[in-house]
Amino acid sequence: MPYRPQLADYGFLSDCRSGALVGLTGSVDWWCPSRFDSPSVFGRILDPTAGHWSLAPAGAGLPGHRVRREYLPDTLVLRTVHDTPDGSVAVTDALAAQPGARGHELGLNSPAVLLRVVEGLRGTVPMRSEFVPRPEYGLLTPYLHGLPGDAVLAAAGPVTLTLRAGVPLRPGDSRVVTPFRVSAGQTIGFDLSYAPAYGGPPTLLEPVAALAETVRAWQAFRETHRYDGRYAPLVRHSATVLQGLTYAPSGAVVAAPTTSLPERIGGDRNYDYRYSWLRDFAMTLRAFWVAACPDEASRLFAWVARSIGRIGDAPVPVMFGLAGERDISEHELDHLAGYADSRPVRVGNDAWRQRQLDVPGEVISAVWRLHHLLGTELDVELREMVIDLAGQVAATWHLPDRGMWETRDVDRHYVSSKVLCWVALDRAVRLAPRLGDRAEPARWARVRDEIRAAVLEQGWNERVGAYTGAFGSPELDASVLFLPVVHFLPADDPRMRATIGVVERELGTADGLVRRWSTDPAGFVLCSFWLVECLVMAGEHERGRVLFEKVVARANDVGLFAEQIDPDSGAHLGNMPQALSHIGLINAAWRLTDPTTA
């Protein structure tokens, strides 16, 4: 059988610069060591030949082998316990933190080292390590050279990897297979260090000590944040995942650490999510605010302001690279088969070229949310950005666009896009006293009211009995659940309440998942949490609580969500883990804590 674990089998490791995925059977099948959007050195999740590093009992996956795993508290350090007929062994995996890093230093100078520590718990267990590096998304097979002190150097193209272990390593032609045994009370460490081929040498760490230091760094970071609402363990864990998805040098949050994991097995909606979307911006800020992470919110805002820069006539880009790059043009990796033969595999994302009219609303809404942290006067660049974005919305709101789901067919007058245009001007009017002489609150208010009237008239479909996805369309779209969340309409408004009911009935599933539209194959986790918020805001607090608990029960065994979940099989689909899913959890938990929150 081809190697193809379920996406829910993966745990997520992060050093706040890059991410790795490790499966239940102990195989690291994805790691882009330079930064989240750099080429992988392990890519087996996208093709069986694209590289991996497995470390597990020799009989992993056979009868009698059971796996238990968990994150160490308030960390992204993953501990997996393997129970076998010969005994039990724990493998603890982490991407190393910089030695001595504490608080907000986490990730600023990560050493790009993957740590794996094996600990014997009971009996004597035969183990097997198989190290198969394949840099450049599997295009390169490196030379493997034995080094003194049980180490192997793997060098190819721009990549240098140094594997060290507490057991002898004997390199083959294209892989390093290492059988060994571990007994109760014995600890064996492995570390894999990345360095650019023509840069400095890789960082060499003592694995056991470095692992303990990484645990302390994560826990010290979490100790600086306090959340006092409902479902605190879930919120704290999702906030930790969001921090793990943060590129620490800039503060940008990636949508996911992976590319091209399919929305539908065998389908072609396979996109690269290793970038930062402005659409996610306000929701991310709200989640950081809820989870008591004000410094992360401020850093993320600074990244957005700098990335956008001066605004001209062209639409604001939908997304940016992690350091603010604009051009993230898309191309296909034809040599990769894709997860479960779901082609194409894409690098880059051409949605950055689209017109998506909701984006200014996300940005200005974020400024409004943070205005109490920004002092009595906004700085010049911030004032100019808000004024120019509001002016652009006032001039272009009537145009069709591609919508928040980034369709790749034709432009439409999406209801959610119009509502976010309303949000942009509504928040700009509120900010006007801080914006100086160039502000035009009277004009913005006039256009804002025009947009509202258009949505109320053209967004409502009498035959369907609901606000639908686009003007004049009978097709439902779960994005309209966002209307009460941004306070365009109260959730108990008769038409909004009817819309919530229709969406729940037509797009919902028995277990609480909500699809984006009728042809969507799976429930979209964020939309499911939006429904929770809508129910609570409509006064159905108990139904919202029950739905919330049904949705969170769909997380994998270590509390991670992909983008979508198949309602029948429970399989996770799409890129993994997905920031928006965890943002939705945090915001829904806070809505259950305080239904009146903004």
Coordinates of C-alpha atoms in Angstrom, one line a residue:
M1 CA 0.0 0.0 0.0
P2 CA 1.3 3.5 -0.7
Y3 CA 2.3 5.5 2.3
R4 CA -0.6 7.8 3.1
P5 CA -1.5 8.6 6.7
Q6 CA -4.6 10.6 7.4
L7 CA -4.0 14.4 7.8
A8 CA -5.4 14.1 11.4
D9 CA -2.5 11.8 12.2
Y10 CA -0.1 14.7 12.1
G11 CA 1.2 16.8 15.0
F12 CA 2.7 20.2 14.4
L13 CA 6.1 21.4 15.5
S14 CA 7.3 25.0 15.3
D15 CA 10.2 27.3 16.2
C16 CA 8.2 30.4 15.1
R17 CA 10.2 30.6 11.9
S18 CA 9.4 27.2 10.3
G19 CA 7.1 24.3 10.8
A20 CA 7.2 20.5 10.7
L21 CA 4.6 17.7 10.6
V22 CA 5.2 14.4 12.4
G23 CA 2.8 11.5 12.0
L24 CA 1.5 9.0 14.5
T25 CA 4.0 6.4 13.4
G26 CA 6.9 8.7 14.1
S27 CA 7.7 10.0 10.6
V28 CA 8.5 13.6 10.0
D29 CA 6.9 14.1 6.6
W30 CA 7.1 17.8 6.2
W31 CA 9.8 20.3 7.2
C32 CA 10.8 23.6 5.5
P33 CA 13.7 24.5 7.7
S34 CA 14.7 28.0 6.5
R35 CA 11.2 29.5 7.0
F36 CA 7.6 28.4 6.6
D37 CA 7.5 29.2 2.8
S38 CA 11.0 27.8 2.0
P39 CA 11.5 24.5 0.0
S40 CA 11.0 21.4 2.0
V41 CA 13.7 18.9 2.9
F42 CA 11.1 16.4 4.0
G43 CA 8.0 16.3 1.7
R44 CA 6.6 12.8 1.9
I45 CA 3.2 14.2 2.8
L46 CA 3.0 15.3 -0.9
D47 CA 4.8 12.4 -2.5
P48 CA 6.2 9.1 -1.2
T49 CA 9.6 9.9 -2.7
A50 CA 10.0 13.5 -1.4
G51 CA 11.8 12.7 1.8
H52 CA 11.1 11.8 5.5
W53 CA 12.7 11.0 8.8
S54 CA 11.0 8.2 10.7
L55 CA 11.9 7.2 14.2
A56 CA 9.8 4.6 15.9
P57 CA 9.8 1.0 17.2
A58 CA 10.8 -1.5 14.5
G59 CA 7.3 -3.0 14.5
A60 CA 5.4 0.3 14.3
G61 CA 2.0 -0.1 12.8
L62 CA 1.9 -3.9 13.4
P63 CA -0.6 -5.6 15.8
G64 CA 0.3 -5.0 19.4
H65 CA 1.6 -1.5 18.7
R66 CA -0.4 1.3 20.3
V67 CA 0.4 5.0 20.3
R68 CA -0.5 7.8 22.8
R69 CA 0.7 11.3 22.4
E70 CA 0.3 14.8 23.8
Y71 CA 1.9 18.2 23.8
L72 CA 3.8 19.0 26.9
P73 CA 1.7 21.7 28.7
D74 CA 1.7 25.1 27.0
T75 CA 4.2 24.1 24.3
L76 CA 4.5 22.7 20.8
V77 CA 6.8 20.0 22.1
L78 CA 5.2 16.7 21.1
R79 CA 5.6 13.5 23.3
T80 CA 4.6 10.2 21.7
V81 CA 4.5 7.0 23.7
H82 CA 4.7 3.7 21.8
D83 CA 3.5 0.6 23.6
T84 CA 4.8 -2.6 22.0
P85 CA 4.9 -6.3 22.9
D86 CA 8.6 -5.7 23.9
G87 CA 8.0 -2.7 26.1
S88 CA 7.2 1.0 26.0
V89 CA 9.2 3.9 24.6
A90 CA 8.6 7.7 24.4
V91 CA 9.8 9.9 21.5
T92 CA 9.7 13.6 22.2
D93 CA 10.0 15.9 19.2
A94 CA 10.6 19.7 18.9
L95 CA 12.0 22.4 16.7
A96 CA 14.6 23.9 19.0
A97 CA 14.2 27.4 20.5
Q98 CA 17.2 29.7 20.7
P99 CA 19.2 28.9 23.9
G100 CA 18.1 31.3 26.6
A101 CA 15.1 32.6 24.6
R102 CA 12.3 33.7 26.9
G103 CA 9.0 35.6 26.4
H104 CA 8.8 37.4 23.1
E105 CA 12.3 36.3 22.1
L106 CA 10.8 33.0 21.1
G107 CA 11.6 32.4 17.4
L108 CA 13.6 35.6 16.7
N109 CA 16.8 33.6 16.3
S110 CA 15.8 30.0 16.1
P111 CA 18.7 27.7 15.2
A112 CA 16.8 25.5 12.7
V113 CA 17.4 22.3 14.6
L114 CA 15.0 19.4 14.8
L115 CA 15.3 17.5 18.1
R116 CA 14.2 14.0 18.7
V117 CA 14.8 12.3 22.1
V118 CA 14.1 8.6 22.7
E119 CA 13.3 7.5 26.3
G120 CA 13.0 3.9 27.4
L121 CA 10.0 3.4 29.7
R122 CA 9.5 -0.3 30.0
G123 CA 11.3 -3.4 28.7
T124 CA 13.8 -3.3 25.8
V125 CA 12.3 -2.0 22.5
P126 CA 14.0 -2.5 19.1
M127 CA 13.9 0.9 17.3
R128 CA 14.5 2.0 13.8
S129 CA 15.5 5.4 12.4
E130 CA 15.3 6.0 8.6
F131 CA 16.7 9.4 7.5
V132 CA 15.8 10.2 3.9
P133 CA 16.5 13.9 3.1
R134 CA 15.3 15.2 -0.2
P135 CA 15.8 19.0 -0.5
E136 CA 14.1 21.3 -2.9
Y137 CA 10.7 19.6 -2.6
G138 CA 12.2 16.2 -3.4
L139 CA 14.2 17.3 -6.5
L140 CA 17.6 16.7 -4.9
T141 CA 19.2 13.5 -3.5
P142 CA 22.1 14.7 -1.3
Y143 CA 25.5 13.1 -0.9
L144 CA 25.7 11.5 2.6
H145 CA 29.1 11.6 4.4
G146 CA 29.9 10.0 7.7
L147 CA 31.5 12.4 10.2
P148 CA 33.3 11.7 13.5
G149 CA 31.2 11.3 16.5
D150 CA 28.2 9.4 15.1
A151 CA 27.2 12.1 12.7
V152 CA 26.2 12.3 9.0
L153 CA 26.4 15.3 6.6
A154 CA 23.8 15.5 3.9
A155 CA 24.6 18.2 1.3
A156 CA 22.8 19.0 -1.9
G157 CA 22.2 22.3 -3.8
P158 CA 21.6 25.1 -1.3
V159 CA 21.1 22.8 1.7
T160 CA 23.4 21.4 4.4
L161 CA 21.9 19.0 7.0
T162 CA 23.9 17.5 9.8
L163 CA 22.4 14.5 11.6
R164 CA 23.8 13.5 15.0
A165 CA 22.8 10.7 17.3
G166 CA 23.6 8.9 20.5
V167 CA 23.9 5.6 18.5
P168 CA 26.2 4.7 15.5
L169 CA 25.1 6.1 12.1
R170 CA 26.1 4.4 8.9
P171 CA 25.1 6.3 5.7
G172 CA 24.0 4.4 2.6
D173 CA 23.8 5.8 -0.9
S174 CA 20.6 7.8 -0.4
R175 CA 19.4 7.2 3.2
V176 CA 20.6 6.4 6.7
V177 CA 18.9 3.4 8.2
T178 CA 19.8 3.0 11.9
P179 CA 18.5 0.0 14.0
F180 CA 19.1 0.3 17.7
R181 CA 17.6 -0.8 21.0
V182 CA 16.4 1.3 24.0
S183 CA 15.9 -0.1 27.5
A184 CA 13.9 1.2 30.4
G185 CA 15.7 4.2 31.9
Q186 CA 17.9 4.8 28.9
T187 CA 17.7 8.1 26.9
I188 CA 19.1 8.6 23.3
G189 CA 19.1 11.9 21.6
F190 CA 19.1 12.9 17.9
D191 CA 19.5 16.3 16.4
L192 CA 19.2 17.4 12.8
S193 CA 20.7 20.9 12.0
Y194 CA 20.0 22.9 8.9
A195 CA 22.3 25.5 7.4
P196 CA 22.5 27.1 4.0
A197 CA 25.2 25.5 1.8
Y198 CA 27.2 28.7 1.5
G199 CA 26.5 30.3 4.9
G200 CA 27.8 29.6 8.3
P201 CA 28.0 26.2 10.0
P202 CA 24.9 24.6 11.4
T203 CA 24.1 25.0 15.1
L204 CA 25.0 21.9 17.1
L205 CA 23.0 21.3 20.2
E206 CA 23.0 18.6 22.9
P207 CA 19.5 17.2 22.2
V208 CA 18.3 16.4 25.8
A209 CA 19.4 19.8 27.2
A210 CA 18.1 21.7 24.1
L211 CA 14.8 19.9 24.4
A212 CA 14.4 21.0 28.1
E213 CA 15.4 24.5 27.1
T214 CA 12.8 24.6 24.4
V215 CA 10.1 23.5 26.8
R216 CA 11.1 26.3 29.2
A217 CA 11.0 28.8 26.4
W218 CA 7.5 27.9 25.3
Q219 CA 6.2 27.8 28.9
A220 CA 7.8 31.1 29.7
F221 CA 6.1 32.6 26.7
R222 CA 2.6 31.2 27.7
E223 CA 3.1 32.5 31.3
T224 CA 3.0 36.0 30.0
H225 CA -0.6 35.6 28.8
R226 CA -3.7 35.2 30.9
Y227 CA -7.2 34.2 29.7
D228 CA -10.0 34.1 32.2
G229 CA -12.9 33.0 30.0
R230 CA -14.7 29.7 29.3
Y231 CA -12.8 26.8 27.8
A232 CA -9.5 28.1 29.0
P233 CA -7.4 25.0 28.1
L234 CA -8.7 25.0 24.6
V235 CA -8.2 28.7 24.1
R236 CA -4.6 28.5 25.5
H237 CA -3.8 25.6 23.2
S238 CA -5.2 27.4 20.1
A239 CA -3.3 30.5 21.1
T240 CA -0.1 28.5 21.3
V241 CA -0.8 27.0 17.8
L242 CA -1.3 30.6 16.5
Q243 CA 2.0 31.6 18.0
G244 CA 3.5 28.6 16.4
L245 CA 2.2 29.8 13.0
T246 CA 3.8 33.2 13.6
Y247 CA 7.0 34.1 11.7
A248 CA 8.7 35.8 14.7
P249 CA 11.1 38.1 12.8
S250 CA 8.2 40.1 11.3
G251 CA 5.1 39.1 13.4
A252 CA 3.2 37.8 10.3
V253 CA 0.9 34.8 10.9
V254 CA 0.8 32.1 8.2
A255 CA -2.6 30.7 7.2
A256 CA -1.0 27.2 7.5
P257 CA 2.5 25.7 7.4
T258 CA 1.7 23.5 4.4
T259 CA 0.9 23.7 0.7
S260 CA -1.5 21.8 -1.5
L261 CA -3.2 19.6 1.0
P262 CA -6.5 19.1 -0.9
E263 CA -10.0 20.3 0.0
R264 CA -11.3 17.2 -1.8
I265 CA -9.3 14.0 -2.3
G266 CA -8.4 13.8 -5.9
G267 CA -9.5 17.4 -6.5
D268 CA -7.5 20.4 -7.8
R269 CA -8.3 23.0 -5.2
N270 CA -4.9 22.6 -3.7
Y271 CA -3.3 25.9 -2.7
D272 CA -0.2 27.2 -0.9
Y273 CA -1.2 28.7 2.5
R274 CA 2.3 29.5 3.7
Y275 CA 1.6 33.3 3.5
S276 CA -0.2 35.9 5.5
W277 CA -3.7 37.0 4.4
L278 CA -5.0 40.5 5.2
R279 CA -8.4 38.9 5.3
D280 CA -7.4 37.0 8.4
F281 CA -5.9 40.1 9.9
A282 CA -8.9 41.4 12.0
M283 CA -9.9 37.9 13.1
T284 CA -6.3 37.1 14.1
L285 CA -6.1 40.3 16.1
R286 CA -9.4 39.6 17.8
A287 CA -8.1 36.1 18.8
F288 CA -4.9 37.5 20.1
W289 CA -6.8 40.1 22.1
V290 CA -9.2 37.4 23.5
A291 CA -6.2 35.2 24.4
A292 CA -4.5 38.1 26.2
C293 CA -1.7 38.4 23.7
P294 CA -1.5 42.2 23.2
D295 CA 2.2 42.2 22.2
E296 CA 1.5 39.7 19.3
A297 CA -1.4 41.9 18.2
S298 CA 0.7 45.0 18.1
R299 CA 3.5 43.3 16.2
L300 CA 1.1 41.9 13.7
F301 CA -0.4 45.3 13.1
A302 CA 3.0 46.8 12.6
W303 CA 3.8 44.1 10.0
V304 CA 0.6 44.9 8.1
A305 CA 1.1 48.7 8.1
R306 CA 4.6 48.3 6.8
S307 CA 3.7 45.6 4.2
I308 CA 0.9 47.7 2.7
G309 CA 3.0 50.9 2.4
R310 CA 1.7 53.7 0.3
I311 CA -1.7 53.1 -1.3
G312 CA -2.3 54.0 -4.9
D313 CA -5.2 53.2 -7.3
A314 CA -4.5 49.5 -7.5
P315 CA -6.4 47.2 -5.1
V316 CA -4.6 46.4 -1.9
P317 CA -2.9 42.9 -2.2
V318 CA -4.9 40.1 -0.6
M319 CA -1.8 38.6 1.0
F320 CA 1.9 39.1 1.5
G321 CA 5.0 37.0 2.0
L322 CA 6.2 36.6 5.6
A323 CA 8.6 39.6 5.3
G324 CA 6.0 41.7 3.4
E325 CA 6.8 40.5 -0.2
R326 CA 4.1 41.3 -2.7
D327 CA 4.9 39.1 -5.6
I328 CA 4.2 35.5 -4.6
S329 CA 3.5 34.2 -8.1
E330 CA 2.3 30.6 -8.3
H331 CA 3.8 27.7 -10.1
E332 CA 3.2 23.9 -10.1
L333 CA 5.6 21.2 -9.0
D334 CA 4.9 18.6 -11.7
H335 CA 7.3 16.0 -10.2
L336 CA 5.2 15.6 -7.1
A337 CA 2.1 13.3 -7.1
G338 CA 0.3 15.3 -4.4
Y339 CA -1.3 14.1 -1.2
A340 CA -3.4 11.0 -2.1
D341 CA -2.7 11.7 -5.8
S342 CA -4.4 15.1 -5.6
R343 CA -2.7 17.3 -8.2
P344 CA -1.5 19.8 -8.8
V345 CA 1.1 20.7 -6.1
R346 CA 1.4 24.5 -6.0
V347 CA 4.1 26.8 -4.7
G348 CA 3.1 30.5 -4.5
N349 CA -0.5 31.7 -4.6
D350 CA -1.9 33.7 -7.6
A351 CA -4.9 34.9 -5.5
W352 CA -2.6 37.8 -4.6
R353 CA -3.5 39.3 -8.0
Q354 CA -7.3 39.2 -7.3
R355 CA -9.6 42.1 -6.5
Q356 CA -11.1 41.2 -3.1
L357 CA -13.1 44.2 -1.8
D358 CA -13.3 43.0 1.7
V359 CA -9.6 43.5 2.4
P360 CA -9.7 47.2 3.4
G361 CA -12.5 46.4 5.8
E362 CA -10.4 43.9 7.5
V363 CA -7.5 46.3 7.9
I364 CA -9.5 49.4 9.1
S365 CA -11.5 47.2 11.4
A366 CA -8.2 46.0 12.9
V367 CA -7.1 49.7 13.4
W368 CA -10.4 50.4 15.2
R369 CA -10.0 47.3 17.4
L370 CA -6.5 48.5 18.4
H371 CA -7.2 52.2 18.6
H372 CA -7.1 52.2 22.4
L373 CA -3.5 50.9 22.2
L374 CA -2.4 53.5 19.6
G375 CA -2.6 56.6 21.7
T376 CA -4.7 59.7 21.3
E377 CA -3.1 60.5 17.9
L378 CA -2.4 58.0 15.2
D379 CA 1.0 58.4 13.5
V380 CA 1.2 59.9 10.0
E381 CA 1.6 56.6 8.1
L382 CA -1.3 55.0 9.9
R383 CA -3.6 58.0 9.3
E384 CA -2.7 58.1 5.6
M385 CA -3.3 54.3 5.3
V386 CA -6.8 54.5 6.8
I387 CA -7.7 57.6 4.8
D388 CA -6.5 56.1 1.5
L389 CA -8.1 52.7 2.2
A390 CA -11.4 54.4 3.0
G391 CA -11.2 56.5 -0.2
Q392 CA -10.5 53.4 -2.2
V393 CA -13.6 51.6 -0.8
A394 CA -15.8 54.6 -1.4
A395 CA -14.7 54.6 -5.0
T396 CA -14.8 50.9 -5.8
W397 CA -17.4 49.2 -3.5
H398 CA -19.9 48.8 -6.4
L399 CA -17.5 46.6 -8.4
P400 CA -17.7 42.8 -8.5
D401 CA -14.8 40.8 -7.0
R402 CA -13.7 37.2 -6.2
G403 CA -14.9 37.1 -2.6
M404 CA -13.4 35.8 0.6
W405 CA -13.3 32.2 -0.7
E406 CA -11.0 33.4 -3.6
T407 CA -12.9 31.8 -6.4
R408 CA -11.0 31.4 -9.7
D409 CA -13.9 31.6 -12.1
V410 CA -15.7 35.0 -12.5
D411 CA -16.2 38.2 -10.4
R412 CA -19.5 38.5 -8.6
H413 CA -21.1 41.0 -6.2
Y414 CA -20.5 39.0 -3.1
V415 CA -22.6 39.9 -0.1
S416 CA -19.7 39.4 2.4
S417 CA -17.5 41.7 0.3
K418 CA -20.1 44.5 0.3
V419 CA -20.6 44.1 4.1
L420 CA -16.8 44.4 4.7
C421 CA -16.9 47.6 2.5
W422 CA -19.5 48.8 4.9
V423 CA -17.3 47.8 7.8
A424 CA -14.4 49.8 6.3
L425 CA -16.3 53.0 6.1
D426 CA -18.2 52.6 9.3
R427 CA -14.9 52.1 11.3
A428 CA -13.3 54.9 9.3
V429 CA -16.1 57.3 10.4
R430 CA -15.5 56.3 14.0
L431 CA -11.8 56.9 13.6
A432 CA -12.2 60.2 11.8
P433 CA -11.5 62.4 14.9
R434 CA -8.0 60.9 15.0
L435 CA -7.3 61.1 11.2
G436 CA -6.7 64.8 10.7
D437 CA -7.8 67.2 8.0
R438 CA -7.8 64.8 5.1
A439 CA -10.6 62.6 6.7
E440 CA -13.9 62.8 4.9
P441 CA -16.4 61.4 7.5
A442 CA -19.5 62.9 5.9
R443 CA -18.7 61.4 2.5
W444 CA -17.7 58.0 4.1
A445 CA -20.9 58.0 6.1
R446 CA -23.0 58.7 3.0
V447 CA -21.4 55.9 1.0
R448 CA -21.6 53.6 4.0
D449 CA -25.3 54.0 4.1
E450 CA -25.6 53.4 0.4
I451 CA -23.8 50.1 0.8
R452 CA -26.0 49.1 3.7
A453 CA -29.1 49.8 1.6
A454 CA -27.8 47.8 -1.3
V455 CA -27.0 44.8 0.8
L456 CA -30.4 44.8 2.6
E457 CA -32.2 45.1 -0.8
Q458 CA -30.1 43.0 -3.2
G459 CA -28.5 40.6 -0.8
W460 CA -31.8 39.2 0.4
N461 CA -33.4 36.5 -1.7
E462 CA -37.1 36.2 -1.0
R463 CA -37.5 32.8 -2.6
V464 CA -34.7 31.3 -0.5
G465 CA -35.7 33.3 2.6
A466 CA -32.2 34.3 3.4
Y467 CA -29.2 36.5 2.6
T468 CA -27.4 34.5 -0.1
G469 CA -23.8 34.5 -1.3
A470 CA -24.1 37.2 -4.0
F471 CA -26.5 39.8 -5.3
G472 CA -29.2 38.1 -7.4
S473 CA -28.0 34.6 -6.7
P474 CA -30.1 31.8 -5.0
E475 CA -26.9 30.1 -3.8
L476 CA -26.3 30.0 -0.1
D477 CA -22.9 30.9 1.3
A478 CA -21.9 30.5 4.9
S479 CA -19.9 33.7 4.8
V480 CA -23.2 35.6 5.5
L481 CA -22.8 34.2 9.1
F482 CA -20.2 36.9 9.4
L483 CA -22.8 39.7 9.3
P484 CA -23.7 39.7 13.0
V485 CA -20.1 39.1 14.0
V486 CA -19.0 42.4 12.4
H487 CA -22.3 44.1 13.7
F488 CA -23.8 44.8 10.3
L489 CA -27.0 43.3 11.6
P490 CA -28.0 41.9 15.0
A491 CA -28.3 38.2 15.0
D492 CA -31.9 38.5 16.2
D493 CA -33.0 40.7 13.3
P494 CA -35.8 38.8 11.6
R495 CA -34.1 38.4 8.3
M496 CA -30.8 37.6 9.8
R497 CA -32.4 35.1 12.2
A498 CA -34.1 33.5 9.2
T499 CA -30.7 33.4 7.3
I500 CA -29.0 31.7 10.3
G501 CA -31.8 29.0 10.3
V502 CA -31.6 28.4 6.5
V503 CA -27.8 28.1 6.6
E504 CA -27.9 25.8 9.6
R505 CA -30.5 23.6 7.9
E506 CA -29.1 23.6 4.3
L507 CA -25.4 23.8 4.8
G508 CA -25.1 22.3 8.3
T509 CA -24.5 18.6 9.2
A510 CA -25.9 16.6 12.1
D511 CA -22.6 17.0 14.0
G512 CA -22.5 20.7 13.8
L513 CA -20.2 21.3 10.9
V514 CA -21.1 24.0 8.3
R515 CA -20.1 23.8 4.7
R516 CA -19.4 27.1 2.8
W517 CA -21.8 26.3 0.0
S518 CA -24.0 23.4 -1.1
T519 CA -21.3 21.8 -3.3
D520 CA -18.6 22.0 -0.7
P521 CA -17.6 18.4 0.2
A522 CA -16.8 19.0 3.8
G523 CA -17.5 21.2 6.7
F524 CA -15.4 24.4 7.0
V525 CA -14.3 24.7 10.6
L526 CA -14.3 28.5 10.7
C527 CA -17.9 28.7 9.5
S528 CA -18.9 26.2 12.1
F529 CA -17.6 28.5 14.8
W530 CA -19.3 31.5 13.2
L531 CA -22.6 29.6 13.6
V532 CA -21.8 29.2 17.3
E533 CA -21.3 33.0 17.6
C534 CA -24.5 33.7 15.7
L535 CA -26.5 31.4 17.9
V536 CA -25.2 33.0 21.1
M537 CA -25.8 36.5 19.8
A538 CA -29.3 35.5 18.9
G539 CA -29.9 34.5 22.5
E540 CA -29.6 30.7 22.0
H541 CA -26.7 30.4 24.3
E542 CA -27.3 26.7 25.2
R543 CA -27.5 25.6 21.6
G544 CA -24.3 27.6 20.9
R545 CA -22.6 25.8 23.7
V546 CA -23.7 22.3 22.5
L547 CA -22.6 23.1 19.0
F548 CA -19.2 24.5 20.1
E549 CA -18.5 21.3 22.0
K550 CA -19.5 19.1 19.1
V551 CA -17.1 21.1 16.8
V552 CA -14.1 21.1 19.2
A553 CA -14.6 17.3 19.6
R554 CA -13.6 17.0 15.9
A555 CA -10.0 18.1 16.6
N556 CA -7.4 15.5 16.2
D557 CA -5.9 13.7 19.2
V558 CA -3.5 16.7 20.0
G559 CA -6.1 19.4 19.5
L560 CA -5.3 20.5 15.9
F561 CA -7.7 21.4 13.2
A562 CA -7.2 21.4 9.4
E563 CA -9.2 23.8 7.3
Q564 CA -12.1 21.4 6.7
I565 CA -13.5 18.1 8.1
D566 CA -15.5 15.5 6.3
P567 CA -18.8 15.1 8.2
D568 CA -19.1 11.4 7.5
S569 CA -15.6 10.0 7.9
G570 CA -14.3 12.7 10.2
A571 CA -11.2 13.0 8.0
H572 CA -9.4 16.4 8.1
L573 CA -9.0 18.1 4.7
G574 CA -7.1 21.1 3.4
N575 CA -3.9 22.6 4.8
M576 CA -3.0 21.6 8.4
P577 CA -3.1 23.1 11.0
Q578 CA -5.2 26.0 9.8
A579 CA -4.9 29.3 11.6
L580 CA -8.5 30.4 10.8
S581 CA -9.9 27.2 12.4
H582 CA -8.1 28.0 15.7
I583 CA -9.0 31.7 15.4
G584 CA -12.6 30.6 15.1
L585 CA -12.3 28.4 18.3
I586 CA -10.9 31.3 20.3
N587 CA -13.4 33.8 19.2
A588 CA -16.4 31.4 19.7
A589 CA -15.2 30.5 23.2
W590 CA -15.0 34.2 24.1
R591 CA -18.5 34.8 22.6
L592 CA -19.8 32.0 25.0
T593 CA -18.0 33.8 27.8
D594 CA -19.3 37.3 26.9
P595 CA -22.1 37.4 24.3
T596 CA -21.9 41.2 24.1
T597 CA -18.3 41.4 23.1
A598 CA -17.4 43.5 20.1

